[in-house]
mmCIF file of N, CA and C in Angstrom:
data_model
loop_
_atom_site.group_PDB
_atom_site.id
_atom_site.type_symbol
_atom_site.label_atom_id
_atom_site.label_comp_id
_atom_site.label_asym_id
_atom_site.label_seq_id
_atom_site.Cartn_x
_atom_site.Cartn_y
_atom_site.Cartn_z
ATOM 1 N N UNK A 14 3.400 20.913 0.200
ATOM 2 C CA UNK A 14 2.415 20.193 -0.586
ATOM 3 C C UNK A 14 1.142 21.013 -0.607
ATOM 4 N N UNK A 15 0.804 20.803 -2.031
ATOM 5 C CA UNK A 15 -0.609 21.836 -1.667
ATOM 6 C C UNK A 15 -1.364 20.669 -2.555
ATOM 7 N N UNK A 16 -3.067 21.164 -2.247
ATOM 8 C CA UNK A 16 -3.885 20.107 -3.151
ATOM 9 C C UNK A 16 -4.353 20.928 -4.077
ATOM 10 N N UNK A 17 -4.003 22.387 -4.160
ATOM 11 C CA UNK A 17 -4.874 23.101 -4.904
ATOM 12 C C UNK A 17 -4.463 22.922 -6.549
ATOM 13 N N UNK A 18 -5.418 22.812 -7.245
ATOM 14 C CA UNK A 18 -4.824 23.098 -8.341
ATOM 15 C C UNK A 18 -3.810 23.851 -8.573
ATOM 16 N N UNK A 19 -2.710 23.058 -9.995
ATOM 17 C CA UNK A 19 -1.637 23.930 -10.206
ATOM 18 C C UNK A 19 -1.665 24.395 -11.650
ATOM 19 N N UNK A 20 -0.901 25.633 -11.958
ATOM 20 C CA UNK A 20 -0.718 26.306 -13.192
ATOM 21 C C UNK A 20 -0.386 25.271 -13.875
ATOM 22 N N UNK A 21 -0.725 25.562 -15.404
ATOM 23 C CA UNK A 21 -0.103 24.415 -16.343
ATOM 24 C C UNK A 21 1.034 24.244 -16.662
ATOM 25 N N UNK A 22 1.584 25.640 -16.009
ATOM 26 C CA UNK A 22 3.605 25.470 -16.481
ATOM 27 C C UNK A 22 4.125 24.609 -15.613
ATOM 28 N N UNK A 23 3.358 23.961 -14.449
ATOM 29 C CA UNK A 23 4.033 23.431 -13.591
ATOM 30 C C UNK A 23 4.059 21.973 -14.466
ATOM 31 N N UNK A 24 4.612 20.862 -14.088
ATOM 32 C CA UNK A 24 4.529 19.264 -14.862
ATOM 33 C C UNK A 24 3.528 18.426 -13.933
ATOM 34 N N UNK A 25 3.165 17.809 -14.691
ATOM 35 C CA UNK A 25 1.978 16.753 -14.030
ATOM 36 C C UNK A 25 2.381 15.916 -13.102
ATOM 37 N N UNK A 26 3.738 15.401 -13.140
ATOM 38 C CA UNK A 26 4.241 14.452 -12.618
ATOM 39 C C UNK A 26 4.727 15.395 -10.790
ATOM 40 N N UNK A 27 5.036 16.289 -10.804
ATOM 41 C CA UNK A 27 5.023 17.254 -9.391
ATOM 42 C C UNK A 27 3.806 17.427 -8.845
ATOM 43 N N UNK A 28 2.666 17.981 -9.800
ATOM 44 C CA UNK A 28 1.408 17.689 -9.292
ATOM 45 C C UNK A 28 0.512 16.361 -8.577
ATOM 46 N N UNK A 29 1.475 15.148 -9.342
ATOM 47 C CA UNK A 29 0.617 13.617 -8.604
ATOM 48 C C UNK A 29 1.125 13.686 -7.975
ATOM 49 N N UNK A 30 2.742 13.865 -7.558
ATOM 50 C CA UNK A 30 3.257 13.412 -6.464
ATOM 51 C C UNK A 30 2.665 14.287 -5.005
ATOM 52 N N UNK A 31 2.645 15.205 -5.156
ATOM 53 C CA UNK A 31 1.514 16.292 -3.952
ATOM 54 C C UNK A 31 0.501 15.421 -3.701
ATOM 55 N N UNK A 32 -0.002 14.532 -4.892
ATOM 56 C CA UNK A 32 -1.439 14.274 -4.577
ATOM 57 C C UNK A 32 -1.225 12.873 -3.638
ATOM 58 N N UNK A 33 -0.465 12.537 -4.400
ATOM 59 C CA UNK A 33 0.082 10.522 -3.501
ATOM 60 C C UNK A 33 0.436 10.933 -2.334
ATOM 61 N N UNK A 34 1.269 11.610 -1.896
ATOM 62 C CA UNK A 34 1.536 12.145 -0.794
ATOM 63 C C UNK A 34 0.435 12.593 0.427
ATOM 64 N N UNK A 35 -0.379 13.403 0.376
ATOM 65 C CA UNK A 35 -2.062 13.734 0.574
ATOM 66 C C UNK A 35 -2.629 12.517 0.390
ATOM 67 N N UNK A 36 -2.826 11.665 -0.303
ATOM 68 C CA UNK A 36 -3.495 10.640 -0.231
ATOM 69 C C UNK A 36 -3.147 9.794 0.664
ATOM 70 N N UNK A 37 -1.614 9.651 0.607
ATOM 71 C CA UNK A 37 -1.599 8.586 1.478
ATOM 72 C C UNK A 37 -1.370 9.065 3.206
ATOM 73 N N UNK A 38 -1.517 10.487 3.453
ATOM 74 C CA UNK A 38 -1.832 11.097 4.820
ATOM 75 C C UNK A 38 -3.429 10.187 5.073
ATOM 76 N N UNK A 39 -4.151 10.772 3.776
ATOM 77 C CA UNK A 39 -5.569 10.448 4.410
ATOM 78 C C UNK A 39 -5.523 9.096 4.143
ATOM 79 N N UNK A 40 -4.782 8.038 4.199
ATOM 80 C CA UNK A 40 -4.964 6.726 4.293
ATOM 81 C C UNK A 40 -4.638 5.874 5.319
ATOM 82 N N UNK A 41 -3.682 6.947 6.263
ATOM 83 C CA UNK A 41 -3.252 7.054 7.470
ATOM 84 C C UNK A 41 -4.467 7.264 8.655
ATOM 85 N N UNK A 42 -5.228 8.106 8.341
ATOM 86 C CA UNK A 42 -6.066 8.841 9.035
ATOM 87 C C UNK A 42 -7.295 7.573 8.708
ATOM 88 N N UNK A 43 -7.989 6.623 7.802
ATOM 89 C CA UNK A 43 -8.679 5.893 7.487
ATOM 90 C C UNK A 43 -9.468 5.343 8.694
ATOM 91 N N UNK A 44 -8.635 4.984 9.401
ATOM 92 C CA UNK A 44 -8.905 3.779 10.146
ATOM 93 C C UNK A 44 -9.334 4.145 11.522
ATOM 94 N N UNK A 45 -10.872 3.901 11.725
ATOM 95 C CA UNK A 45 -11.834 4.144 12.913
ATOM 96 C C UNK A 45 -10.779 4.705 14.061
ATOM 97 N N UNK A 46 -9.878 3.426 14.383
ATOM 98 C CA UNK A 46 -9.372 3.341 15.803
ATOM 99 C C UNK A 46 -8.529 4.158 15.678
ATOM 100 N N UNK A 47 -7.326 4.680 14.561
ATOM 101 C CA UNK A 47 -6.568 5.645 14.617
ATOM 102 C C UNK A 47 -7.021 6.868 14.701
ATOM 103 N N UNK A 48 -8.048 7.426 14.580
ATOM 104 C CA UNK A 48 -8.985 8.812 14.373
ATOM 105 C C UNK A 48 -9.092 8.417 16.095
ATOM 106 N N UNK A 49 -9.424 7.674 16.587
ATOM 107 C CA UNK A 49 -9.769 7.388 18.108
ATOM 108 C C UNK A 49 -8.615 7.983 19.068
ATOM 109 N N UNK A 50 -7.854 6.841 18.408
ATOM 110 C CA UNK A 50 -6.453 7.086 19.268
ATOM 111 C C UNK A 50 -5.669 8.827 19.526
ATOM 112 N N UNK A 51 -6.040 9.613 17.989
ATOM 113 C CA UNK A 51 -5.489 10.984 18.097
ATOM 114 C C UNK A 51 -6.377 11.199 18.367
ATOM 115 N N UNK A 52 -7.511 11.447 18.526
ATOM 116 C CA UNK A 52 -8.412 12.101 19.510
ATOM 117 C C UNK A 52 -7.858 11.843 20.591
ATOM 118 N N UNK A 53 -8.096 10.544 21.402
ATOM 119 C CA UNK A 53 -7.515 10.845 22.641
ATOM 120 C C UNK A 53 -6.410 11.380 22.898
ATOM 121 N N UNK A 54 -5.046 11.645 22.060
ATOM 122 C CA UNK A 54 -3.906 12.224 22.344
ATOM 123 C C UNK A 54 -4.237 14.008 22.311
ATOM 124 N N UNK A 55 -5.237 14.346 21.950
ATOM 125 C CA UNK A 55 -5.445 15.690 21.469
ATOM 126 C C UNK A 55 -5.386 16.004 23.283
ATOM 127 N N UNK A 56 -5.511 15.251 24.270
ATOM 128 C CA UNK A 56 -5.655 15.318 25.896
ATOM 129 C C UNK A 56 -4.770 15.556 26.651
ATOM 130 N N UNK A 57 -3.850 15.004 25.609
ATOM 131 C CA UNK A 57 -2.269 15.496 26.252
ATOM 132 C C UNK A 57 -1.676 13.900 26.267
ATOM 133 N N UNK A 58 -0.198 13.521 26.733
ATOM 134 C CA UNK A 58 0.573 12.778 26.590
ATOM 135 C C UNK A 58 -0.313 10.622 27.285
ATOM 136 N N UNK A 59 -0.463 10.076 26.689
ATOM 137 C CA UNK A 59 -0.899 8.941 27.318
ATOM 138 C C UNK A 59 0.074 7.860 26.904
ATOM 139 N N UNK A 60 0.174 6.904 27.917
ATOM 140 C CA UNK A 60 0.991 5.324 27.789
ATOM 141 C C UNK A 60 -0.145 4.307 26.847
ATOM 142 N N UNK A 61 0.010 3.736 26.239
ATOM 143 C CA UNK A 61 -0.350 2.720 25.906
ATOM 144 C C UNK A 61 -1.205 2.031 26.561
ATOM 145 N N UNK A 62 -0.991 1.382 27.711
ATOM 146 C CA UNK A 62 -1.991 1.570 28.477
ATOM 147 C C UNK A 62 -3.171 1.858 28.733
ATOM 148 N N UNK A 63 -2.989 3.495 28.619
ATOM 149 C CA UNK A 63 -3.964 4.130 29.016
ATOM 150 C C UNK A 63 -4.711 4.326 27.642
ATOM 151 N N UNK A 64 -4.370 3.992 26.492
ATOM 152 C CA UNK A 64 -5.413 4.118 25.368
ATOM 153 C C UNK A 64 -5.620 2.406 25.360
ATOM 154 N N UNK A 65 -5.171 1.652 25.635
ATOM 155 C CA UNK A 65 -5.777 0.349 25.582
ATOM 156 C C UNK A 65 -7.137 0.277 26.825
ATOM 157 N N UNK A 66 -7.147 1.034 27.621
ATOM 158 C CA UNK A 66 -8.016 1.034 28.600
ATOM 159 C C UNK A 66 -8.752 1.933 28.149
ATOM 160 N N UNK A 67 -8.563 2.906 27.490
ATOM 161 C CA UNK A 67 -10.185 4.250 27.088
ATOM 162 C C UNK A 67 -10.801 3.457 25.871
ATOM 163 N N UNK A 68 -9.694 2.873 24.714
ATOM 164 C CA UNK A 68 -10.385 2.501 23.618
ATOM 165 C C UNK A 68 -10.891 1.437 23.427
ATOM 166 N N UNK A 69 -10.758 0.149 24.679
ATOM 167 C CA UNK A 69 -10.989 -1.215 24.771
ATOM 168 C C UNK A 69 -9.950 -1.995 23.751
ATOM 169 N N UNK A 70 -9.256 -1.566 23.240
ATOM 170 C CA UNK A 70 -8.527 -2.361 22.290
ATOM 171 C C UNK A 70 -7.760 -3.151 22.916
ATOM 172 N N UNK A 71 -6.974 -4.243 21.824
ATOM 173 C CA UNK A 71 -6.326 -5.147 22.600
ATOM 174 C C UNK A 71 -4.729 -3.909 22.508
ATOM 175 N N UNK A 72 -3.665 -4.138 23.287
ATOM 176 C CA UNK A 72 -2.669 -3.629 22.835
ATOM 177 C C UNK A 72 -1.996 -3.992 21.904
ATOM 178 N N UNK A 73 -1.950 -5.363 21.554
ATOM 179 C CA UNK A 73 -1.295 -5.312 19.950
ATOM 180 C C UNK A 73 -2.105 -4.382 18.886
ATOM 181 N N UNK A 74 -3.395 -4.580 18.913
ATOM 182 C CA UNK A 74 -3.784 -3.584 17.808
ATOM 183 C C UNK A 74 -3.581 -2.147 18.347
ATOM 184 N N UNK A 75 -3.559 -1.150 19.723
ATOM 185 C CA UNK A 75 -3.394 -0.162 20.013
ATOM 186 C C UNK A 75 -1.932 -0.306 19.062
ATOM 187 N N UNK A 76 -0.833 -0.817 19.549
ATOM 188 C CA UNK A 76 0.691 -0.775 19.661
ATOM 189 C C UNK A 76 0.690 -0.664 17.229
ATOM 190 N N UNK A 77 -0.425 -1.559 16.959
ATOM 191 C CA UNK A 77 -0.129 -1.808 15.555
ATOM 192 C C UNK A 77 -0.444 -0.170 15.145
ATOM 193 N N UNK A 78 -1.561 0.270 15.471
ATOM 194 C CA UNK A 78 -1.939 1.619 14.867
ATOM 195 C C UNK A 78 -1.259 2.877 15.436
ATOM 196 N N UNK A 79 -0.512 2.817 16.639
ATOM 197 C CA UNK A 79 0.828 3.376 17.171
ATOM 198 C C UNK A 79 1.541 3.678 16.181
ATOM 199 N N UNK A 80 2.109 2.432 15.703
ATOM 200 C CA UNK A 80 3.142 2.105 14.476
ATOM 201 C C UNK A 80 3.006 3.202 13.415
ATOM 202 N N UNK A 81 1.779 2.609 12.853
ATOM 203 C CA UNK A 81 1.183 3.171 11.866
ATOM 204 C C UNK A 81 1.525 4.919 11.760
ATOM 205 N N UNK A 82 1.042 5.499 12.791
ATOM 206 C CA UNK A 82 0.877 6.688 13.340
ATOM 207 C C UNK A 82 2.065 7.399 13.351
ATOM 208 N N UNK A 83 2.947 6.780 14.045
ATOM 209 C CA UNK A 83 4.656 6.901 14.300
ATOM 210 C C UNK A 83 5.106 7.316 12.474
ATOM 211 N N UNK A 84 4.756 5.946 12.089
ATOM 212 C CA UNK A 84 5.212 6.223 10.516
ATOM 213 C C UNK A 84 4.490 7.306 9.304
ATOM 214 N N UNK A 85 3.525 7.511 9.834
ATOM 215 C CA UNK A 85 3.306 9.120 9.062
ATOM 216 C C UNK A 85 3.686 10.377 9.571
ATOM 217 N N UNK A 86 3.983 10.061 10.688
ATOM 218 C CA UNK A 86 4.954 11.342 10.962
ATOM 219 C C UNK A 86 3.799 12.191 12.592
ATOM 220 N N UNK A 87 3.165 11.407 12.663
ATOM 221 C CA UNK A 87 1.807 12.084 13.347
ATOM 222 C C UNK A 87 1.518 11.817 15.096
ATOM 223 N N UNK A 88 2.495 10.923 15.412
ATOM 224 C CA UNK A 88 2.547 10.821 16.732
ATOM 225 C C UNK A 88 4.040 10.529 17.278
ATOM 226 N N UNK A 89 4.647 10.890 18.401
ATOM 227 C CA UNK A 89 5.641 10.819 18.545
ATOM 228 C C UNK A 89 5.721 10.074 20.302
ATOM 229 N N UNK A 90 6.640 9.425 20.407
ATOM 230 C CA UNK A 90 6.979 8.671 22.120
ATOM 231 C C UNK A 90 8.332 9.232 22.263
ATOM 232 N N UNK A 91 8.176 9.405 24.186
ATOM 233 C CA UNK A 91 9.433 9.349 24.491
ATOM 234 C C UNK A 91 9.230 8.498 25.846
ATOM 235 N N UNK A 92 10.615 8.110 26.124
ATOM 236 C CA UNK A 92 11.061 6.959 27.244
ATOM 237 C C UNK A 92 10.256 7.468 28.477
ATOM 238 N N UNK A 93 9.921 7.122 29.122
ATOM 239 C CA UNK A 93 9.429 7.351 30.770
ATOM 240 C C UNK A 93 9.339 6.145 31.728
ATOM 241 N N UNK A 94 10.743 6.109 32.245
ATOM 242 C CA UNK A 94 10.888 4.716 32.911
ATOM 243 C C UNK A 94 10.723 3.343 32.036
ATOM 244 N N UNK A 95 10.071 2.331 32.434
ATOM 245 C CA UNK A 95 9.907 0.983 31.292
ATOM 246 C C UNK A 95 8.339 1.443 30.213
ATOM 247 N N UNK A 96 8.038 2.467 30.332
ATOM 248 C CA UNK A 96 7.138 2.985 29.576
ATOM 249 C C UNK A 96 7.445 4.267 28.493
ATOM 250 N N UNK A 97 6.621 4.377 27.580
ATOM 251 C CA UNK A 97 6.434 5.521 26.754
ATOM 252 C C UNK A 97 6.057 6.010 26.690
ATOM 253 N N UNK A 98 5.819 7.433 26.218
ATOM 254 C CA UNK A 98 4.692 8.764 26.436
ATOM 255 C C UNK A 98 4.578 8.982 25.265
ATOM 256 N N UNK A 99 3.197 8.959 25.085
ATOM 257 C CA UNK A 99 3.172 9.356 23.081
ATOM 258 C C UNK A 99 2.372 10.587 23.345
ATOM 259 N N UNK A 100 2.572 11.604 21.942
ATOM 260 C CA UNK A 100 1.840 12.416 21.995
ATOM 261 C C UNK A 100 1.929 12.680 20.164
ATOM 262 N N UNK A 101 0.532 13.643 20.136
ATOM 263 C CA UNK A 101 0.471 14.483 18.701
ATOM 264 C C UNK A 101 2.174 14.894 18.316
ATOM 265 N N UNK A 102 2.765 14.865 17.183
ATOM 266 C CA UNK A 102 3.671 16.079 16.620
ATOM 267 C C UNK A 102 3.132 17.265 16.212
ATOM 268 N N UNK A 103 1.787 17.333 15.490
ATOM 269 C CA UNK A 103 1.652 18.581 15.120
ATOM 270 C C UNK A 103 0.195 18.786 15.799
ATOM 271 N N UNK A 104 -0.277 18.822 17.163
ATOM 272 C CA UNK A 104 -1.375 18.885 17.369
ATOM 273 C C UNK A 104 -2.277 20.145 16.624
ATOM 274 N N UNK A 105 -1.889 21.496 16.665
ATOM 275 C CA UNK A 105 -2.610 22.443 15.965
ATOM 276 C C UNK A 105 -3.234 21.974 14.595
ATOM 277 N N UNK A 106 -2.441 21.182 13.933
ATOM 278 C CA UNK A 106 -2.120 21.389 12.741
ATOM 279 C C UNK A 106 -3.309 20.183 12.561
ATOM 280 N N UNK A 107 -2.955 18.864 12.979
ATOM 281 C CA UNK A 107 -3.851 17.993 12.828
ATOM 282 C C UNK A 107 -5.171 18.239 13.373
ATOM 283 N N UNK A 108 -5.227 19.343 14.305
ATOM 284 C CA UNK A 108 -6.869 19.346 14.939
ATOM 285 C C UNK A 108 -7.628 20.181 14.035
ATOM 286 N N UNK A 109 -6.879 21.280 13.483
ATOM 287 C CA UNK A 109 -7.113 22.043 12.079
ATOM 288 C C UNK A 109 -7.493 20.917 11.398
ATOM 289 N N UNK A 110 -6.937 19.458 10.592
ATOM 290 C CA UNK A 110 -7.651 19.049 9.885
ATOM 291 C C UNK A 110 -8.826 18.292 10.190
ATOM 292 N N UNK A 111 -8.950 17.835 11.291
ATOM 293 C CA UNK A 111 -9.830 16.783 12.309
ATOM 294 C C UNK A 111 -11.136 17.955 11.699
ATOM 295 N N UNK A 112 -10.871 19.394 12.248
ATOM 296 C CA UNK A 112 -12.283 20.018 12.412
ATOM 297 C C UNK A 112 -12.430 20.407 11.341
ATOM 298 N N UNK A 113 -11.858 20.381 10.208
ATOM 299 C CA UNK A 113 -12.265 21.017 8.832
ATOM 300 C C UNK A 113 -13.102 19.393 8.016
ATOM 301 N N UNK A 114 -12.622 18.271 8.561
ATOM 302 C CA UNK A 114 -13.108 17.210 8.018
ATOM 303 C C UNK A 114 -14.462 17.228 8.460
ATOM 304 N N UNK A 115 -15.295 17.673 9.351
ATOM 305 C CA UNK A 115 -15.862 17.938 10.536
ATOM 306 C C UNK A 115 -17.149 18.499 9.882
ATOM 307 N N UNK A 116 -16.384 19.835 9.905
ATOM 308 C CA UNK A 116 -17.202 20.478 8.648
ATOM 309 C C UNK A 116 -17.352 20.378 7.146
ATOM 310 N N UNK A 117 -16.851 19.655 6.844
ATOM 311 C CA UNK A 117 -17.033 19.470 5.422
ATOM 312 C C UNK A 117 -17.999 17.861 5.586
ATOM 313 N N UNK A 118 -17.947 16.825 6.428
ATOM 314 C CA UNK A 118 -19.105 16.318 6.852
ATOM 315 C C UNK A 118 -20.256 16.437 6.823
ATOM 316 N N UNK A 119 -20.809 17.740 7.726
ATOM 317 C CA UNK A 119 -21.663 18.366 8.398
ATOM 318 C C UNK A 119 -22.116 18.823 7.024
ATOM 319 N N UNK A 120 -21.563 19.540 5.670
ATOM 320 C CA UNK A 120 -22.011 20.600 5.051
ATOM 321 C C UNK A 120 -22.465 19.973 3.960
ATOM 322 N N UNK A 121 -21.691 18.634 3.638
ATOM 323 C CA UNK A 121 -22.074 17.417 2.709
ATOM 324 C C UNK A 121 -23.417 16.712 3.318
ATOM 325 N N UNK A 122 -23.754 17.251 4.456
ATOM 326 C CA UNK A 122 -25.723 16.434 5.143
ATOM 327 C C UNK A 122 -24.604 14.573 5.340
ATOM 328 N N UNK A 123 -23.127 14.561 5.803
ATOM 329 C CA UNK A 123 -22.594 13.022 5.896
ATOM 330 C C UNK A 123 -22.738 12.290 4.549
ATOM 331 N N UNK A 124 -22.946 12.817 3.190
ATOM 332 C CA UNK A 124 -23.331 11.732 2.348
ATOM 333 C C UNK A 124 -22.368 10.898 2.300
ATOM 334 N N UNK A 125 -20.948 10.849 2.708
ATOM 335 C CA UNK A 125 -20.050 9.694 2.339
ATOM 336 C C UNK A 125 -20.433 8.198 3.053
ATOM 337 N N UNK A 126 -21.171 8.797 4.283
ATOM 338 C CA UNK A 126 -21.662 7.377 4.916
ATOM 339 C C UNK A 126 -22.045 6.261 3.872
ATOM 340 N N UNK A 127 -22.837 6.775 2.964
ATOM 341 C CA UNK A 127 -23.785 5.977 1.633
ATOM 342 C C UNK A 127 -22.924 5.988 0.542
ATOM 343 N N UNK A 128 -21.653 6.326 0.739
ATOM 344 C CA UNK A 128 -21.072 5.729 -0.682
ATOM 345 C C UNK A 128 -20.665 4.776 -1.136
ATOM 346 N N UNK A 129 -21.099 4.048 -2.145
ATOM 347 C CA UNK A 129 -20.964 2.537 -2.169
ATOM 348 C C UNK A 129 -19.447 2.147 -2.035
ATOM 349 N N UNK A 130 -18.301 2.761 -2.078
ATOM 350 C CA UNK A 130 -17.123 2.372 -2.323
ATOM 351 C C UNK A 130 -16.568 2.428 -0.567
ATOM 352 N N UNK A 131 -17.049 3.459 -0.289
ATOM 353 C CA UNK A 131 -16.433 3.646 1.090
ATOM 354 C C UNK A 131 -17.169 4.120 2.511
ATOM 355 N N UNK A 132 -17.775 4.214 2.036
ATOM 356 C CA UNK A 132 -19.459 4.394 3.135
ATOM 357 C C UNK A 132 -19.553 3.001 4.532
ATOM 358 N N UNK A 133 -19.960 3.617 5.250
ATOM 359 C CA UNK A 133 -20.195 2.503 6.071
ATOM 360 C C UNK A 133 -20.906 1.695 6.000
ATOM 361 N N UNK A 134 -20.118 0.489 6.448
ATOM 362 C CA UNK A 134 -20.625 -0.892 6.057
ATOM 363 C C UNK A 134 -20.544 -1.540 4.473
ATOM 364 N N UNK A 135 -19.749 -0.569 4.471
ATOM 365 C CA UNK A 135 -19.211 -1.305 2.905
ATOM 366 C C UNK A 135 -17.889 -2.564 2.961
ATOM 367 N N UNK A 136 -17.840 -3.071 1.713
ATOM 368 C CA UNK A 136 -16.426 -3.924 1.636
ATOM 369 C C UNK A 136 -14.963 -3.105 2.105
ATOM 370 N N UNK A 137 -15.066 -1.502 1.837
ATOM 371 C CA UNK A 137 -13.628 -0.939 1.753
ATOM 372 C C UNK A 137 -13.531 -0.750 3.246
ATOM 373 N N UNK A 138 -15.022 -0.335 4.009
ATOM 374 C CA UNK A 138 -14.955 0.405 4.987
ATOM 375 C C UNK A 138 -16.375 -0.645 5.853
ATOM 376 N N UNK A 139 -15.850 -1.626 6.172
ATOM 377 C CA UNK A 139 -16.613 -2.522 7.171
ATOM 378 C C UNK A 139 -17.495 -1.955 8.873
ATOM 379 N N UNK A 140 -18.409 -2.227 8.843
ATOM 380 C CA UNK A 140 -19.225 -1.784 9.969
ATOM 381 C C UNK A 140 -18.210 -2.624 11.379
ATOM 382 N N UNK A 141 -18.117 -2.259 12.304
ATOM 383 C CA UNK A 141 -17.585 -2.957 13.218
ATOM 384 C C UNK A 141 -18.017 -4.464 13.312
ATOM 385 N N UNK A 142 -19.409 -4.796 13.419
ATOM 386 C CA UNK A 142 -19.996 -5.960 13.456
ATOM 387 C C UNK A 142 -19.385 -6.950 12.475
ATOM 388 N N UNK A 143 -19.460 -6.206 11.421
ATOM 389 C CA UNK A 143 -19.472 -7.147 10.189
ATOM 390 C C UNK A 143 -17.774 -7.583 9.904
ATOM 391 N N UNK A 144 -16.883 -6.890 11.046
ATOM 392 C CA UNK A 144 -15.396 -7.211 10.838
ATOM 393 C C UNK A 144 -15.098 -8.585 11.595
ATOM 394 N N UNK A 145 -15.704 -8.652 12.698
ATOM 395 C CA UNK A 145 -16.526 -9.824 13.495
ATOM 396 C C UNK A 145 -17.093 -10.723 12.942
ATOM 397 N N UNK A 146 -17.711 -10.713 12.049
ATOM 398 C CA UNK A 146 -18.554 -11.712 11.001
ATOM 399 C C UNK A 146 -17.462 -12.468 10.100
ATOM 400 N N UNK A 147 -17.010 -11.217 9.367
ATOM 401 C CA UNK A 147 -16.224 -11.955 8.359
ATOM 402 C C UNK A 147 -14.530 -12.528 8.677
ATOM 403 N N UNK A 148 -14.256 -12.288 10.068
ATOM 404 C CA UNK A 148 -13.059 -12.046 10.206
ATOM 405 C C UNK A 148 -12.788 -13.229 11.010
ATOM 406 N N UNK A 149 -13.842 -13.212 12.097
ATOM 407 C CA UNK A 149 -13.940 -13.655 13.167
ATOM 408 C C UNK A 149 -13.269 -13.684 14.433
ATOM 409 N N UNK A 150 -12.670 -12.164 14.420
ATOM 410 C CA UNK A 150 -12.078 -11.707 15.262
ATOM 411 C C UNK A 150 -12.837 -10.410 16.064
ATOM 412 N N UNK A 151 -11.972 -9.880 17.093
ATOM 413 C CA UNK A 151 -12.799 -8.804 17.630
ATOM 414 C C UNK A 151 -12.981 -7.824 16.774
ATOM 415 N N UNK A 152 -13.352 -7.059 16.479
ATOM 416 C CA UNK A 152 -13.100 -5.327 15.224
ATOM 417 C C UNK A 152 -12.346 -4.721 16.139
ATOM 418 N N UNK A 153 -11.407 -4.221 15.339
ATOM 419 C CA UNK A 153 -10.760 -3.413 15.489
ATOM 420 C C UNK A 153 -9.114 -3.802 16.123
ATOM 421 N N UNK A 154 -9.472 -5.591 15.880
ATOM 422 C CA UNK A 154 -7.882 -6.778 16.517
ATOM 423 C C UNK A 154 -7.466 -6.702 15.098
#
């Protein structure tokens, strides 16, 4: 998959599909606590557990964004006694994108914070507080 523009001999319909594909990686990646969670795996192998205890989460929501994670292809478990060991599948690869997002942040001065569609504290992209407000649950349950 590439995002780069393609020649015009190629068909449009090969070109969206690259793009849906990419899109829906970074739709994977969206969500506060999952950016959390592979960070902490970037540490090496942790139980469940042990990210319910660094990230304060409850474990159903750790275990939900697990899921999540599992199903893009981006974290992987194996058995260890009545427990599991999760780790990155492609750690290089994903920390390559972690730090290029990083910098392209940094080089944008953060303007996405202020974008009305997806900026923080918006409707798409809720401030922690305000998930609490409207939800009336913990952020991030």
């Amino acid at each position: 998959m590439t995002m780069a523009p393609r020649s015009t001999s190629e068909s449009a319909d090969s070109s969206t599909d690259g793009l849906d594909v990419a899109a829906a990686l970074f739709h994977g990646l969206s969500d506060p606590s999952r950016l959390a969670i592979l960070q902490h795996l970037t540490l090496g192998e942790h139980r469940v557990r042990d990210l319910t205890e660094h990230l304060g989460l409850a474990q159903s929501t750790v275990s939900a964004h697990l899921a999540c994670l599992r199903d893009c292809g981006l974290v992987a478990s194996r058995p260890q006694g009545r427990a599991s060991m999760l780790s990155l599948t492609s750690a290089p690869e994903l920390l390559g994108v972690l730090d290029a997002a990083e910098r392209l942040l940094a080089s944008s001065g953060y303007a996405v914070a202020l974008c009305p569609n997806y900026g923080v504290g918006t409707e798409g992209n809720p401030a922690p507080d305000q998930l609490r407000t409207h939800t009336g649950q913990e952020a991030g349950a």
